[in-house]
Amino acid sequence: MSEPPFADTAGTAPVELPLPITLEAFQRLHADAYFDYAYACLGDAHLAQELVSEAFVELGHCWDLVLTHPQPAATAWAALRHLVEVEREYRDRLDERVAFLVAARLEGEQFLDDLDAITIGVEGLEEGMALGAAIKELPAAKFDVIVLRFVVGLKVAGTAQAMGTDEGTVKSLTTQARTKLEARLRSRRLLRPGTTKTVQE
């Protein structure tokens, strides 16, 4: 009996076999980050697995064309995030997911330390919901960077690799997103002035 086809540690099903060797290598490199992103947005592991598998199936149908793009990884990332985006309620689900993670951080887990959101007269869950609402309003690339870095937990290099961009762009997007989030949360009195820290890794 032959060995089962490759499945990444997230449990994502492989693309139809046989795979071009370059796509198989790409899947092994990126599938876990893709799954973590989809799961962070949707809060549903089964749905996240389905979407990542669907993304790789779609890539398999046009892989030769994808490889002609100047940044194939960025093209692949766009395919994945489009599938997540069309899940109509995913941003609402993110509110709850981020709220849970922020509440967990207040109980000792590390989350968004560079924002250092501090509760002022509200419960941690309310703070988390406000943060989730602010994150979901970020433009696409800034949203992706925040989710990948601070919900999924990737470093700058891993985020750049997943999104098919460079580390300088990731750092710039992080700074821009943090500025927007700070302004939104301060307006709700959820951040104290001067509490933010710069995170480069």
PDB file of C-alpha atoms in Angstrom, residues 36-190:
ATOM      1  CA  ASP A  36      -3.411  29.875  10.561  1.00  0.00           C
ATOM      2  CA  TYR A  37      -4.524  33.056   8.803  1.00  0.00           C
ATOM      3  CA  ALA A  38      -7.824  31.556   7.645  1.00  0.00           C
ATOM      4  CA  TYR A  39      -8.480  30.046  11.071  1.00  0.00           C
ATOM      5  CA  ALA A  40      -7.701  33.318  12.841  1.00  0.00           C
ATOM      6  CA  CYS A  41     -10.172  35.118  10.595  1.00  0.00           C
ATOM      7  CA  LEU A  42     -12.911  32.507  10.654  1.00  0.00           C
ATOM      8  CA  GLY A  43     -12.526  30.678  13.961  1.00  0.00           C
ATOM      9  CA  ASP A  44     -13.464  27.435  12.197  1.00  0.00           C
ATOM     10  CA  ALA A  45     -10.666  24.915  11.632  1.00  0.00           C
ATOM     11  CA  HIS A  46     -12.649  22.761   9.186  1.00  0.00           C
ATOM     12  CA  LEU A  47     -13.629  25.749   7.065  1.00  0.00           C
ATOM     13  CA  ALA A  48     -10.069  27.066   7.173  1.00  0.00           C
ATOM     14  CA  GLN A  49      -8.751  23.710   5.933  1.00  0.00           C
ATOM     15  CA  GLU A  50     -11.302  23.691   3.119  1.00  0.00           C
ATOM     16  CA  LEU A  51     -10.394  27.193   2.001  1.00  0.00           C
ATOM     17  CA  VAL A  52      -6.648  26.521   2.032  1.00  0.00           C
ATOM     18  CA  SER A  53      -7.154  23.296   0.102  1.00  0.00           C
ATOM     19  CA  GLU A  54      -9.352  25.144  -2.383  1.00  0.00           C
ATOM     20  CA  ALA A  55      -6.692  27.832  -2.774  1.00  0.00           C
ATOM     21  CA  PHE A  56      -4.040  25.253  -3.657  1.00  0.00           C
ATOM     22  CA  VAL A  57      -6.391  23.495  -6.060  1.00  0.00           C
ATOM     23  CA  GLU A  58      -6.988  26.813  -7.811  1.00  0.00           C
ATOM     24  CA  LEU A  59      -3.253  27.469  -7.894  1.00  0.00           C
ATOM     25  CA  GLY A  60      -2.690  24.010  -9.362  1.00  0.00           C
ATOM     26  CA  HIS A  61      -4.913  24.849 -12.315  1.00  0.00           C
ATOM     27  CA  CYS A  62      -2.886  27.937 -13.231  1.00  0.00           C
ATOM     28  CA  TRP A  63       0.496  27.292 -11.621  1.00  0.00           C
ATOM     29  CA  ASP A  64       2.493  27.816 -14.810  1.00  0.00           C
ATOM     30  CA  LEU A  65       0.849  31.214 -15.207  1.00  0.00           C
ATOM     31  CA  VAL A  66       1.413  32.085 -11.538  1.00  0.00           C
ATOM     32  CA  LEU A  67       5.112  31.411 -11.986  1.00  0.00           C
ATOM     33  CA  THR A  68       5.295  34.025 -14.728  1.00  0.00           C
ATOM     34  CA  HIS A  69       4.311  36.780 -12.277  1.00  0.00           C
ATOM     35  CA  PRO A  70       7.114  38.890 -10.796  1.00  0.00           C
ATOM     36  CA  GLN A  71       6.015  37.837  -7.288  1.00  0.00           C
ATOM     37  CA  PRO A  72       4.359  34.386  -7.443  1.00  0.00           C
ATOM     38  CA  ALA A  73       3.980  34.212  -3.646  1.00  0.00           C
ATOM     39  CA  ALA A  74       2.052  37.487  -3.644  1.00  0.00           C
ATOM     40  CA  THR A  75      -0.231  36.155  -6.375  1.00  0.00           C
ATOM     41  CA  ALA A  76      -0.833  32.987  -4.378  1.00  0.00           C
ATOM     42  CA  TRP A  77      -1.522  35.003  -1.219  1.00  0.00           C
ATOM     43  CA  ALA A  78      -4.109  37.069  -3.103  1.00  0.00           C
ATOM     44  CA  ALA A  79      -5.899  33.868  -4.107  1.00  0.00           C
ATOM     45  CA  LEU A  80      -6.029  32.649  -0.517  1.00  0.00           C
ATOM     46  CA  ARG A  81      -7.205  35.934   1.001  1.00  0.00           C
ATOM     47  CA  HIS A  82      -9.902  36.269  -1.703  1.00  0.00           C
ATOM     48  CA  LEU A  83     -11.402  32.953  -0.616  1.00  0.00           C
ATOM     49  CA  VAL A  84     -11.362  34.083   3.006  1.00  0.00           C
ATOM     50  CA  GLU A  85     -12.803  37.465   2.058  1.00  0.00           C
ATOM     51  CA  VAL A  86     -15.845  35.976   0.360  1.00  0.00           C
ATOM     52  CA  GLU A  87     -16.877  34.355   3.600  1.00  0.00           C
ATOM     53  CA  ARG A  88     -19.342  37.143   4.242  1.00  0.00           C
ATOM     54  CA  GLU A  89     -19.305  37.119   8.011  1.00  0.00           C
ATOM     55  CA  TYR A  90     -15.603  36.534   8.633  1.00  0.00           C
ATOM     56  CA  ARG A  91     -14.875  40.043   9.892  1.00  0.00           C
ATOM     57  CA  ASP A  92     -17.657  39.752  12.469  1.00  0.00           C
ATOM     58  CA  ARG A  93     -16.229  36.417  13.574  1.00  0.00           C
ATOM     59  CA  LEU A  94     -12.818  38.051  13.882  1.00  0.00           C
ATOM     60  CA  ASP A  95     -14.236  40.478  16.467  1.00  0.00           C
ATOM     61  CA  GLU A  96     -15.048  37.546  18.740  1.00  0.00           C
ATOM     62  CA  ARG A  97     -11.754  35.781  18.014  1.00  0.00           C
ATOM     63  CA  VAL A  98      -9.664  38.866  18.781  1.00  0.00           C
ATOM     64  CA  ALA A  99     -11.792  39.612  21.852  1.00  0.00           C
ATOM     65  CA  PHE A 100     -11.007  36.167  23.208  1.00  0.00           C
ATOM     66  CA  LEU A 101      -7.289  36.557  22.512  1.00  0.00           C
ATOM     67  CA  VAL A 102      -7.139  39.986  24.151  1.00  0.00           C
ATOM     68  CA  ALA A 103      -8.997  38.682  27.178  1.00  0.00           C
ATOM     69  CA  ALA A 104      -6.488  35.812  27.336  1.00  0.00           C
ATOM     70  CA  ARG A 105      -3.596  38.283  27.177  1.00  0.00           C
ATOM     71  CA  LEU A 106      -5.022  40.151  30.133  1.00  0.00           C
ATOM     72  CA  GLU A 107      -4.812  36.865  32.003  1.00  0.00           C
ATOM     73  CA  GLY A 108      -1.161  36.353  31.151  1.00  0.00           C
ATOM     74  CA  GLU A 109      -0.999  35.463  27.450  1.00  0.00           C
ATOM     75  CA  GLN A 110       1.091  37.627  25.110  1.00  0.00           C
ATOM     76  CA  PHE A 111      -0.925  39.444  22.465  1.00  0.00           C
ATOM     77  CA  LEU A 112      -0.338  42.729  20.632  1.00  0.00           C
ATOM     78  CA  ASP A 113       2.270  43.857  23.133  1.00  0.00           C
ATOM     79  CA  ASP A 114       3.415  46.584  20.793  1.00  0.00           C
ATOM     80  CA  LEU A 115      -0.030  48.150  21.100  1.00  0.00           C
ATOM     81  CA  ASP A 116      -0.158  47.498  24.832  1.00  0.00           C
ATOM     82  CA  ALA A 117      -3.901  48.064  24.996  1.00  0.00           C
ATOM     83  CA  ILE A 118      -4.807  48.998  28.558  1.00  0.00           C
ATOM     84  CA  THR A 119      -8.285  48.734  29.993  1.00  0.00           C
ATOM     85  CA  ILE A 120      -9.657  52.006  31.350  1.00  0.00           C
ATOM     86  CA  GLY A 121     -13.013  51.577  32.977  1.00  0.00           C
ATOM     87  CA  VAL A 122     -14.115  48.664  30.804  1.00  0.00           C
ATOM     88  CA  GLU A 123     -13.925  44.895  30.978  1.00  0.00           C
ATOM     89  CA  GLY A 124     -11.243  43.082  29.016  1.00  0.00           C
ATOM     90  CA  LEU A 125     -13.784  41.495  26.690  1.00  0.00           C
ATOM     91  CA  GLU A 126     -15.183  44.896  25.753  1.00  0.00           C
ATOM     92  CA  GLU A 127     -11.654  46.082  25.053  1.00  0.00           C
ATOM     93  CA  GLY A 128     -11.108  43.055  22.874  1.00  0.00           C
ATOM     94  CA  MET A 129     -14.286  43.674  20.909  1.00  0.00           C
ATOM     95  CA  ALA A 130     -13.236  47.291  20.315  1.00  0.00           C
ATOM     96  CA  LEU A 131      -9.819  46.151  19.122  1.00  0.00           C
ATOM     97  CA  GLY A 132     -11.378  43.549  16.832  1.00  0.00           C
ATOM     98  CA  ALA A 133     -13.711  46.171  15.380  1.00  0.00           C
ATOM     99  CA  ALA A 134     -10.747  48.485  14.744  1.00  0.00           C
ATOM    100  CA  ILE A 135      -8.713  45.711  13.100  1.00  0.00           C
ATOM    101  CA  LYS A 136     -11.519  44.710  10.744  1.00  0.00           C
ATOM    102  CA  GLU A 137     -11.667  48.268   9.391  1.00  0.00           C
ATOM    103  CA  LEU A 138      -8.003  48.256   8.343  1.00  0.00           C
ATOM    104  CA  PRO A 139      -7.260  48.182   4.603  1.00  0.00           C
ATOM    105  CA  ALA A 140      -6.522  44.724   3.222  1.00  0.00           C
ATOM    106  CA  ALA A 141      -2.711  44.621   3.460  1.00  0.00           C
ATOM    107  CA  LYS A 142      -2.611  46.218   6.929  1.00  0.00           C
ATOM    108  CA  PHE A 143      -5.335  43.832   8.096  1.00  0.00           C
ATOM    109  CA  ASP A 144      -3.345  40.853   6.810  1.00  0.00           C
ATOM    110  CA  VAL A 145      -0.150  42.001   8.525  1.00  0.00           C
ATOM    111  CA  ILE A 146      -1.870  42.480  11.891  1.00  0.00           C
ATOM    112  CA  VAL A 147      -3.595  39.089  11.715  1.00  0.00           C
ATOM    113  CA  LEU A 148      -0.482  37.235  10.597  1.00  0.00           C
ATOM    114  CA  ARG A 149       1.868  38.933  13.049  1.00  0.00           C
ATOM    115  CA  PHE A 150      -0.225  39.332  16.172  1.00  0.00           C
ATOM    116  CA  VAL A 151      -3.068  36.823  15.938  1.00  0.00           C
ATOM    117  CA  VAL A 152      -1.246  34.017  14.109  1.00  0.00           C
ATOM    118  CA  GLY A 153       2.067  34.987  15.726  1.00  0.00           C
ATOM    119  CA  LEU A 154       4.438  35.070  12.754  1.00  0.00           C
ATOM    120  CA  LYS A 155       7.637  37.104  12.857  1.00  0.00           C
ATOM    121  CA  VAL A 156       8.341  39.813  10.286  1.00  0.00           C
ATOM    122  CA  ALA A 157      10.195  37.353   8.035  1.00  0.00           C
ATOM    123  CA  GLY A 158       7.420  34.765   8.183  1.00  0.00           C
ATOM    124  CA  THR A 159       4.766  37.364   7.444  1.00  0.00           C
ATOM    125  CA  ALA A 160       6.705  38.646   4.456  1.00  0.00           C
ATOM    126  CA  GLN A 161       7.160  35.107   3.190  1.00  0.00           C
ATOM    127  CA  ALA A 162       3.459  34.269   3.540  1.00  0.00           C
ATOM    128  CA  MET A 163       2.319  37.453   1.801  1.00  0.00           C
ATOM    129  CA  GLY A 164       4.961  37.335  -0.923  1.00  0.00           C
ATOM    130  CA  THR A 165       6.478  40.687  -0.022  1.00  0.00           C
ATOM    131  CA  ASP A 166       9.631  41.982   1.670  1.00  0.00           C
ATOM    132  CA  GLU A 167      10.352  42.564   5.347  1.00  0.00           C
ATOM    133  CA  GLY A 168      10.575  46.338   4.934  1.00  0.00           C
ATOM    134  CA  THR A 169       7.040  46.424   3.574  1.00  0.00           C
ATOM    135  CA  VAL A 170       5.783  44.311   6.466  1.00  0.00           C
ATOM    136  CA  LYS A 171       7.420  46.625   9.010  1.00  0.00           C
ATOM    137  CA  SER A 172       5.995  49.688   7.258  1.00  0.00           C
ATOM    138  CA  LEU A 173       2.497  48.185   7.111  1.00  0.00           C
ATOM    139  CA  THR A 174       2.737  47.235  10.784  1.00  0.00           C
ATOM    140  CA  THR A 175       3.645  50.790  11.743  1.00  0.00           C
ATOM    141  CA  GLN A 176       0.854  52.242   9.623  1.00  0.00           C
ATOM    142  CA  ALA A 177      -1.694  49.777  10.995  1.00  0.00           C
ATOM    143  CA  ARG A 178      -0.579  50.403  14.560  1.00  0.00           C
ATOM    144  CA  THR A 179      -0.993  54.162  14.058  1.00  0.00           C
ATOM    145  CA  LYS A 180      -4.542  53.666  12.812  1.00  0.00           C
ATOM    146  CA  LEU A 181      -5.381  51.313  15.673  1.00  0.00           C
ATOM    147  CA  GLU A 182      -3.885  53.660  18.257  1.00  0.00           C
ATOM    148  CA  ALA A 183      -5.993  56.552  16.951  1.00  0.00           C
ATOM    149  CA  ARG A 184      -9.151  54.452  16.993  1.00  0.00           C
ATOM    150  CA  LEU A 185      -8.593  53.002  20.467  1.00  0.00           C
ATOM    151  CA  ARG A 186      -7.501  56.287  22.032  1.00  0.00           C
ATOM    152  CA  SER A 187     -10.714  57.851  20.797  1.00  0.00           C
ATOM    153  CA  ARG A 188     -12.488  55.180  22.845  1.00  0.00           C
ATOM    154  CA  ARG A 189     -10.195  55.793  25.843  1.00  0.00           C
ATOM    155  CA  LEU A 190      -8.757  52.277  25.587  1.00  0.00           C
TER     156      LEU A 190
END
